[in-house]
mmCIF file of C-alpha atoms in Angstrom:
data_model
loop_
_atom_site.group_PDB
_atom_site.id
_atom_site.type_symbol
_atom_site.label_atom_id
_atom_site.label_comp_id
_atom_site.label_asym_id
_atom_site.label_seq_id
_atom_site.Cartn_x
_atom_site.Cartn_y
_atom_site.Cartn_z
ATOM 1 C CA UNK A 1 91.904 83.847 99.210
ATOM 2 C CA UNK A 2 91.391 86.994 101.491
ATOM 3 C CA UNK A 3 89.278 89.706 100.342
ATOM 4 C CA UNK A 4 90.743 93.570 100.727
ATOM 5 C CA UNK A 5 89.364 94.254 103.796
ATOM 6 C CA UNK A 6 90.582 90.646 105.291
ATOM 7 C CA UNK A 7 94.017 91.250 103.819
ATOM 8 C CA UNK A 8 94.397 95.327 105.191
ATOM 9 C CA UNK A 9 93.390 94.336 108.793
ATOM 10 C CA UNK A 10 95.639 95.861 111.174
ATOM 11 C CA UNK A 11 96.676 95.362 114.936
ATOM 12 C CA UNK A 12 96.786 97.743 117.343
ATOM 13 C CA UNK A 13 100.850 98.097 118.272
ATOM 14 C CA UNK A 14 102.062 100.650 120.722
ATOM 15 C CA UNK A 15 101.178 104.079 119.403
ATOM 16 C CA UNK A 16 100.217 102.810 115.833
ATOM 17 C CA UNK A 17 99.400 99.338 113.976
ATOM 18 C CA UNK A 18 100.948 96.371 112.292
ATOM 19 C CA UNK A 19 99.341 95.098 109.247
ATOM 20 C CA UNK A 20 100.282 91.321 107.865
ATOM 21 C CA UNK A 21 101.012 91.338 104.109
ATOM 22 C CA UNK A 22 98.728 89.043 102.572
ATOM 23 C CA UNK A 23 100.883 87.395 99.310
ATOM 24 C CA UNK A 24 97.951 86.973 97.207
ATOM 25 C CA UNK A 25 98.075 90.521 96.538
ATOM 26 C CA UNK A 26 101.367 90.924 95.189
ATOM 27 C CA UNK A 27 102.328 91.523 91.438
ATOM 28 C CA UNK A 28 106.383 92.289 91.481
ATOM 29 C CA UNK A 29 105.526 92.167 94.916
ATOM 30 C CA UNK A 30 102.564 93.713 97.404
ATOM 31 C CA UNK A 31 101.004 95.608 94.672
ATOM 32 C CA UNK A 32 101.335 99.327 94.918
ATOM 33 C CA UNK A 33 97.823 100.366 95.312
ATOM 34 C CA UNK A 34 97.518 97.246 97.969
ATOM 35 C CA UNK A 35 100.211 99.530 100.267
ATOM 36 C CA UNK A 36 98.268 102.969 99.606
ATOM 37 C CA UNK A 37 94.640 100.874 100.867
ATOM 38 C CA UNK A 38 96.241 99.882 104.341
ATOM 39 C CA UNK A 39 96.896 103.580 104.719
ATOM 40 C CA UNK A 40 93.587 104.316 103.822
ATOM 41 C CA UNK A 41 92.629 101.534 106.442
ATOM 42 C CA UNK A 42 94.964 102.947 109.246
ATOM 43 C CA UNK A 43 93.573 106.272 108.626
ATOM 44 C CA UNK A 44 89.944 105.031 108.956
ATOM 45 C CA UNK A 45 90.627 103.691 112.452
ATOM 46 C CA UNK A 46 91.663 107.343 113.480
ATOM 47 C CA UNK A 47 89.715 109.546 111.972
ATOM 48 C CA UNK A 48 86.669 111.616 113.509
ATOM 49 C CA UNK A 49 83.256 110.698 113.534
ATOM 50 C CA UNK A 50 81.668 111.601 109.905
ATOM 51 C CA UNK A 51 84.593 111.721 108.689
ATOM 52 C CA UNK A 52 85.076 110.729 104.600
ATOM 53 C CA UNK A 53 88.321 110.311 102.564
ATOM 54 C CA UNK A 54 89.351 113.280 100.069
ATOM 55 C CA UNK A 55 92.671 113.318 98.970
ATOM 56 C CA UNK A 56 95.214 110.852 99.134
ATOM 57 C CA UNK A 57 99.443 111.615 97.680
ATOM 58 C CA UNK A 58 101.505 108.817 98.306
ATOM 59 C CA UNK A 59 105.541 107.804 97.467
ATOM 60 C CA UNK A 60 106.225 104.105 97.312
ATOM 61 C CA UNK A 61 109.893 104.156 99.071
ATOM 62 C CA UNK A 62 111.111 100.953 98.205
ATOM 63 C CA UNK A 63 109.338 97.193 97.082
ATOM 64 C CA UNK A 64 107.867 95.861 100.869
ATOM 65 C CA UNK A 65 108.906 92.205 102.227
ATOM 66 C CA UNK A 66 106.498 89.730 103.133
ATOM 67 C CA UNK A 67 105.165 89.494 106.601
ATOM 68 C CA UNK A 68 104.484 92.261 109.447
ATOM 69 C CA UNK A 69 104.666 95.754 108.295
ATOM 70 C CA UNK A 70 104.318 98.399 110.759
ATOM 71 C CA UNK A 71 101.851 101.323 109.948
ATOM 72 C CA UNK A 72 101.805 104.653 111.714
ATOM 73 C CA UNK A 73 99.661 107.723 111.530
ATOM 74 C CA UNK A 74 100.385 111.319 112.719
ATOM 75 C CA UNK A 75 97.821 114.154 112.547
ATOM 76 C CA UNK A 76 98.827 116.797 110.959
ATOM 77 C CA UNK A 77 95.777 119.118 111.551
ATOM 78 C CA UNK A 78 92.456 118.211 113.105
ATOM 79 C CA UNK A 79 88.631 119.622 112.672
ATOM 80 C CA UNK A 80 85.965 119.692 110.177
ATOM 81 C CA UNK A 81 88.805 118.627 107.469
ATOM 82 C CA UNK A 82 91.897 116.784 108.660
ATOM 83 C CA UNK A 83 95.511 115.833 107.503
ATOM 84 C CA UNK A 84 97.009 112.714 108.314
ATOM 85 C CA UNK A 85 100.417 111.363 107.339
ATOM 86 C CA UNK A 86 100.930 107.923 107.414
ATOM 87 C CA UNK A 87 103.887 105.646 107.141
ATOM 88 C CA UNK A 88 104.284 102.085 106.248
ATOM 89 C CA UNK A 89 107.817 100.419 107.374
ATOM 90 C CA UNK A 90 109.248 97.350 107.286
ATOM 91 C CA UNK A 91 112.329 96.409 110.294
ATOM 92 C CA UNK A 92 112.160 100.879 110.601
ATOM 93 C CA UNK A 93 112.901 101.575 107.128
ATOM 94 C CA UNK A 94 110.003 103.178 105.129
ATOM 95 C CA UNK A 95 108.164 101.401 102.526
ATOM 96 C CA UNK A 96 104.916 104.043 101.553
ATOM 97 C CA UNK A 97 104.800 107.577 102.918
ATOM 98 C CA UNK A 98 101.441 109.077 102.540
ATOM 99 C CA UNK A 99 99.277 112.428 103.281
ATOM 100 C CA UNK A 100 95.620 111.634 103.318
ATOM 101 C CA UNK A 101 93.232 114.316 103.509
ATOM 102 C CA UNK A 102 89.311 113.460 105.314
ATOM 103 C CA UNK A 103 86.272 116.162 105.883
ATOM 104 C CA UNK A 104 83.086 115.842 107.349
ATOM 105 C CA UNK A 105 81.877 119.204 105.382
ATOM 106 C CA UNK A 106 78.974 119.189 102.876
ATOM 107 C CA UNK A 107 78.983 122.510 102.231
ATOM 108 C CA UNK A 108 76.811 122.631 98.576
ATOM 109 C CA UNK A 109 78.969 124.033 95.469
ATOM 110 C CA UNK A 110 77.520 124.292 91.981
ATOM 111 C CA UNK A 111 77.692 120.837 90.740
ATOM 112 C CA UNK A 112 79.418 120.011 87.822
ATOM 113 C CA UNK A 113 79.642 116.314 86.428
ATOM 114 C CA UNK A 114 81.738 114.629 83.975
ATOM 115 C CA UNK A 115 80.539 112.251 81.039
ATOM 116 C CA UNK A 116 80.638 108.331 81.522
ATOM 117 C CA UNK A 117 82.378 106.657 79.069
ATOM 118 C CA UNK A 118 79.991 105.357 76.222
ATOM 119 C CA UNK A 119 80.944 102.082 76.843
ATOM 120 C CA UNK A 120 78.934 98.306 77.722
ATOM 121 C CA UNK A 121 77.842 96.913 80.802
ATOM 122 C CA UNK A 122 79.642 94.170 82.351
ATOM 123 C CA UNK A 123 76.985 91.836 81.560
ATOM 124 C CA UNK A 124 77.669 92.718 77.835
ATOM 125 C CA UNK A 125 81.456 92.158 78.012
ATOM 126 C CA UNK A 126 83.296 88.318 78.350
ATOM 127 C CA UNK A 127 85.606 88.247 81.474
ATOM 128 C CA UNK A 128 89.411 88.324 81.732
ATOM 129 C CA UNK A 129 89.302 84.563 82.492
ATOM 130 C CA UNK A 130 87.090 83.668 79.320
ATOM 131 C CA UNK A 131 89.348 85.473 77.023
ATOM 132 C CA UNK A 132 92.924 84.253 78.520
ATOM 133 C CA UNK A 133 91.859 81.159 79.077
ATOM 134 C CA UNK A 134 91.117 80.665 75.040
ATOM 135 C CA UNK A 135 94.010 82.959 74.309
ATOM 136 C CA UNK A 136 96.387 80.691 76.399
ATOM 137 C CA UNK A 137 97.625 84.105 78.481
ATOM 138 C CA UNK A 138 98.710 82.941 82.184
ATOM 139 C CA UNK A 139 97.888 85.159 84.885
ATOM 140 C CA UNK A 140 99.630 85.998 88.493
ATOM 141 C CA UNK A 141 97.546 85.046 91.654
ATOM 142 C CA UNK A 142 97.020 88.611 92.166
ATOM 143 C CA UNK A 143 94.385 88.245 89.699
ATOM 144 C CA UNK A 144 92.286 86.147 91.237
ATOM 145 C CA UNK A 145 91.016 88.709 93.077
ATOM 146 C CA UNK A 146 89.549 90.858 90.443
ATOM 147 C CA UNK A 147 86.738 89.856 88.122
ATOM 148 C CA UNK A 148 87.457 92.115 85.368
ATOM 149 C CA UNK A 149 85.761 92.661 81.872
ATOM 150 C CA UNK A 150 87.210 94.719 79.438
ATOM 151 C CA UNK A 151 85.926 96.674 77.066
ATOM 152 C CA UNK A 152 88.816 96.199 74.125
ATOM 153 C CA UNK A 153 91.360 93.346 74.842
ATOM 154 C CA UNK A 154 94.487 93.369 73.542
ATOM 155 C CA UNK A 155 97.963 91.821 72.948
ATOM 156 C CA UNK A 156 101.145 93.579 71.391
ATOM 157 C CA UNK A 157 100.392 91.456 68.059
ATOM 158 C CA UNK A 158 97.189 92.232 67.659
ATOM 159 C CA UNK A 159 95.795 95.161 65.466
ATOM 160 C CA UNK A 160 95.881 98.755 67.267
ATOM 161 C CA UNK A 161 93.105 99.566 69.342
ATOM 162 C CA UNK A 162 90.276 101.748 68.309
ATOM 163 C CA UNK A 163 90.390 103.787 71.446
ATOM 164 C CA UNK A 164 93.757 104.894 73.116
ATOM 165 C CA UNK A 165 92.388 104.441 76.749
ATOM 166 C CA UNK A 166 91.951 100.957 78.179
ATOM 167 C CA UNK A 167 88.766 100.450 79.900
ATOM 168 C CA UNK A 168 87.517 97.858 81.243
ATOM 169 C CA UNK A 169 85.109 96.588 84.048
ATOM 170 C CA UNK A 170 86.108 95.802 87.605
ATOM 171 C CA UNK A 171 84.863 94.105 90.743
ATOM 172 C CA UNK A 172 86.117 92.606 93.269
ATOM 173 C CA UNK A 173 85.252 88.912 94.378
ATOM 174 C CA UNK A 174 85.409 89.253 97.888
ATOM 175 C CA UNK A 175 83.096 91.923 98.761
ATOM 176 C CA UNK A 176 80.940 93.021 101.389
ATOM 177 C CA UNK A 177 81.536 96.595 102.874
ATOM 178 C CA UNK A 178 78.404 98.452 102.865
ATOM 179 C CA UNK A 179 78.490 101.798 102.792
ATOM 180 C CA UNK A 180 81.514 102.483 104.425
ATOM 181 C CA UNK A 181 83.440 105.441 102.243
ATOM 182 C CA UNK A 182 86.809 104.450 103.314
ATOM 183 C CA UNK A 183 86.249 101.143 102.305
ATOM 184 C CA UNK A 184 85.176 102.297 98.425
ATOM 185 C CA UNK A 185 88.334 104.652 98.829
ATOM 186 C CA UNK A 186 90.779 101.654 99.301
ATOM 187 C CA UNK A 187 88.790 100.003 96.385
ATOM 188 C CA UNK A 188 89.176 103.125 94.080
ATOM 189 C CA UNK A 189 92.854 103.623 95.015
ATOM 190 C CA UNK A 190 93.681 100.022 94.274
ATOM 191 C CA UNK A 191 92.583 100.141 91.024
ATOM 192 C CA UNK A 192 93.851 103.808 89.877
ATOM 193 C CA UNK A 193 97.451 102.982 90.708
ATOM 194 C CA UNK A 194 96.316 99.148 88.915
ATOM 195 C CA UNK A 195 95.190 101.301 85.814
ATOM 196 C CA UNK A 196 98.417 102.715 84.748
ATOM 197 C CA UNK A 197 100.872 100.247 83.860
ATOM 198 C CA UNK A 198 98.002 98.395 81.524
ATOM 199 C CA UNK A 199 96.633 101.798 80.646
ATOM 200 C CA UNK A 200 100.793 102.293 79.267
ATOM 201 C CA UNK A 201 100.481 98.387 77.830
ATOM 202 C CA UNK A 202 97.548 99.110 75.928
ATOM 203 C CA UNK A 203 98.930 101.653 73.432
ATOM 204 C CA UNK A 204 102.326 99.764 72.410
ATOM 205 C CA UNK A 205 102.662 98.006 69.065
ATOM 206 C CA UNK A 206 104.994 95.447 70.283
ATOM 207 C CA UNK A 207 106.034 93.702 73.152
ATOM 208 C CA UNK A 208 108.567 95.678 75.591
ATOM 209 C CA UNK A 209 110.999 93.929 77.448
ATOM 210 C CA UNK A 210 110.326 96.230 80.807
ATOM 211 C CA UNK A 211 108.388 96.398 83.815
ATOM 212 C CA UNK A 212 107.616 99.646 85.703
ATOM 213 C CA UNK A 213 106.844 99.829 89.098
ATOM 214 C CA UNK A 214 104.956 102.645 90.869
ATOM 215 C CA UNK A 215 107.012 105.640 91.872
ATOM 216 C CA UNK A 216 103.773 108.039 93.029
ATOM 217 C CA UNK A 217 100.604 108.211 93.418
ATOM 218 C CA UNK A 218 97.706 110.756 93.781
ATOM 219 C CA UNK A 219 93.631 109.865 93.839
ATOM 220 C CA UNK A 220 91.174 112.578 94.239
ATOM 221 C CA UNK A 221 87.753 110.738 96.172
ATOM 222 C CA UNK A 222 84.746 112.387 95.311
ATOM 223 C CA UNK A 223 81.877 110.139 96.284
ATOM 224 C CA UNK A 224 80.069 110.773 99.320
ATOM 225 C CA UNK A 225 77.604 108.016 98.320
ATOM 226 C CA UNK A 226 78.420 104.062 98.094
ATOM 227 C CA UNK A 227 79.853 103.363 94.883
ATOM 228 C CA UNK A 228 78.264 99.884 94.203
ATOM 229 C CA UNK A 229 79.743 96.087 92.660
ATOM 230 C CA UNK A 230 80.904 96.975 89.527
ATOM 231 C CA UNK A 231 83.551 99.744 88.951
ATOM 232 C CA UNK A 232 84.255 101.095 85.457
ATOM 233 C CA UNK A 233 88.521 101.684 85.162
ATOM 234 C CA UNK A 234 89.035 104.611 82.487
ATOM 235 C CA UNK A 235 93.101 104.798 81.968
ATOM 236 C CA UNK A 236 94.719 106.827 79.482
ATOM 237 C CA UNK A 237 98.760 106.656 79.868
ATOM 238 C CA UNK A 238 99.595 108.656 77.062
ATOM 239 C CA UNK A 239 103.271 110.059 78.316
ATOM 240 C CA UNK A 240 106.312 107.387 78.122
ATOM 241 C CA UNK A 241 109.997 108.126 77.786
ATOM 242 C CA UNK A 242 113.128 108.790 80.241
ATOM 243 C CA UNK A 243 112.743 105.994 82.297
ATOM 244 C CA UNK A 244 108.890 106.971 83.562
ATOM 245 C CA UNK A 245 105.679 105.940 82.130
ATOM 246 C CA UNK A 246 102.843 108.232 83.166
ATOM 247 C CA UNK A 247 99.494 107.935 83.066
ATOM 248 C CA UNK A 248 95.426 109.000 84.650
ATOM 249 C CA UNK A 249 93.046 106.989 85.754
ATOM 250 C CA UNK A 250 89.234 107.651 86.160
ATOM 251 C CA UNK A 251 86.973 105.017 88.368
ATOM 252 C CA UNK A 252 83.125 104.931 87.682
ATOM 253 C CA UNK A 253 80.415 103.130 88.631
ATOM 254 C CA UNK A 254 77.419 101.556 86.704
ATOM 255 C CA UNK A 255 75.348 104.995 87.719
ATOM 256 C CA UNK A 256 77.850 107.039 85.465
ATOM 257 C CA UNK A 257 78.607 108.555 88.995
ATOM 258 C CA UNK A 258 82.697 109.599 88.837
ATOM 259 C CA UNK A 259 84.082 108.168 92.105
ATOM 260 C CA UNK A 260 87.857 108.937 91.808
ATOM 261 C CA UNK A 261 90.487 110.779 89.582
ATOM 262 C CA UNK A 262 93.839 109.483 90.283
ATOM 263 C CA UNK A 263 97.433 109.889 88.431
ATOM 264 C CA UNK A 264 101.267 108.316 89.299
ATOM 265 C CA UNK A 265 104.031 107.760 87.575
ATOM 266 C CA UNK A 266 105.869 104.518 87.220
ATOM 267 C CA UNK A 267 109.919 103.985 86.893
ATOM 268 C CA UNK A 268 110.932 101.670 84.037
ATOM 269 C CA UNK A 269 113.412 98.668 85.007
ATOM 270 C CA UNK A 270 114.961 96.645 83.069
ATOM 271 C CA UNK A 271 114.674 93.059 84.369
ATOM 272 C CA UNK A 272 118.031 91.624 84.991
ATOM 273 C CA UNK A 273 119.451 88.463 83.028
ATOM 274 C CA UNK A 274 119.692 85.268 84.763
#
């Protein structure tokens, strides 16, 4: 099984790259926040020295097909802070748009820092595995690639949970990326747009009989520091109805550092009847 930055590798191709979509990281296929970390990649290979991610907005077009996907960046502006847009396509027809914001600017502000969750460490928590495995719960390949412990599991028949968000512990399996920022940004970005749908899971009372693929997402990167192993997912999707699910997602690590502040919304499908 690839790791993230083994599955996101790109090829140079003309005037931009092709990237091979790696199957074990699809869900109803390549997972959302899989797409928005090859633009993150593509982005890393052009921008200027000391250069950091900041902002990235992306639109996820339609669901991408296996195989190549060709992945092209335009600057927008260039200097100390730059604007990239970046499109992945499939046979010409989008897939993921995306404007990605980088600076190289460490300009000091007052500093102002959020609250950690009050929460345990991984080390105090059983793993995903541990609990479906005894719960009988089958999960998708995509999976695999996580280690994740949460903080309060639970299913649709179980009793309501004592905190609306669902937070839970994440890592990844395959990991080695040093201190490279873009790298943690891909990371980060995975798991935000990862965080909503079970954020929106979390709070029903019963089963529903929908899924709800991304429509949008947005992550704001503020760590200008490696983030570490172990990332803490805070998701609160507290806004459902109309057809869209919405939620907010806040990644930590085991410092209590914030790393990335994200939001999306999904579009609720019905699955069709066979």
């Amino acid at each position: 099984m690839a790791g993230l930055i083994e599955a996101t590798a790109l090829r140079p191709d003309g005037g931009g790259f092709v990237a091979t979509l790696d199957p074990d990281w699809e869900i109803w296929g390549p997972a959302g926040g899989y797409m928005a970390a090859i633009a993150l990649r593509a982005v890393r290979a052009c921008a200027g020295e000391g250069h950091r991610p900041v902002t990235l907005t992306g639109q996820f077009v339609r669901v991408a097909k296996p195989g190549d996907i060709q992945v092209m960046v335009e600057p927008v502006k260039e200097g100390g802070s730059a604007l990239y847009a970046v499109t992945l396509a499939h046979e010409g027809r989008p897939v993921f748009l995306s404007q990605i914001w980088t600076t190289k600017r460490t300009e000091p502000s007052a500093i102002i820092q959020p609250v950690m969750p009050d929460v345990p460490r991984p080390a105090a928590l059983r793993s995903h595995e541990e609990i479906s495995a005894e719960r009988g719960i089958a999960h998708g390949k995509f999976w695999r690639n996580l280690d994740g412990r949460p903080f309060e599991f639970r299913l649709h028949d179980d009793p309501p949970a004592q905190h609306p968000n669902q937070r839970r512990w994440m890592r990844f399996r395959t990991w080695d990326a040093g201190d490279d920022l873009f790298f943690d940004a891909m990371r980060t970005a995975l798991l935000i747009d990862l965080g909503i749908w079970p954020g929106h899971w979390h709070r029903l009372e019963e089963a529903g009989t929908y899924l709800a693929p991304s429509l949008d997402l947005t992550v704001y990167f503020h760590g200008s520091e490696p983030a570490g192993e172990w990332l803490l997912s805070d998701a609160d999707s507290d806004m459902a109805g109309n057809g869209l699910i919405s939620g907010r997602v806040r990644i930590w690590n085991e410092a209590g550092r914030a790393l990335a502040t994200g939001s999306g919304h999904c579009l609720v499908t019905t699955p069709r009847s066979r």
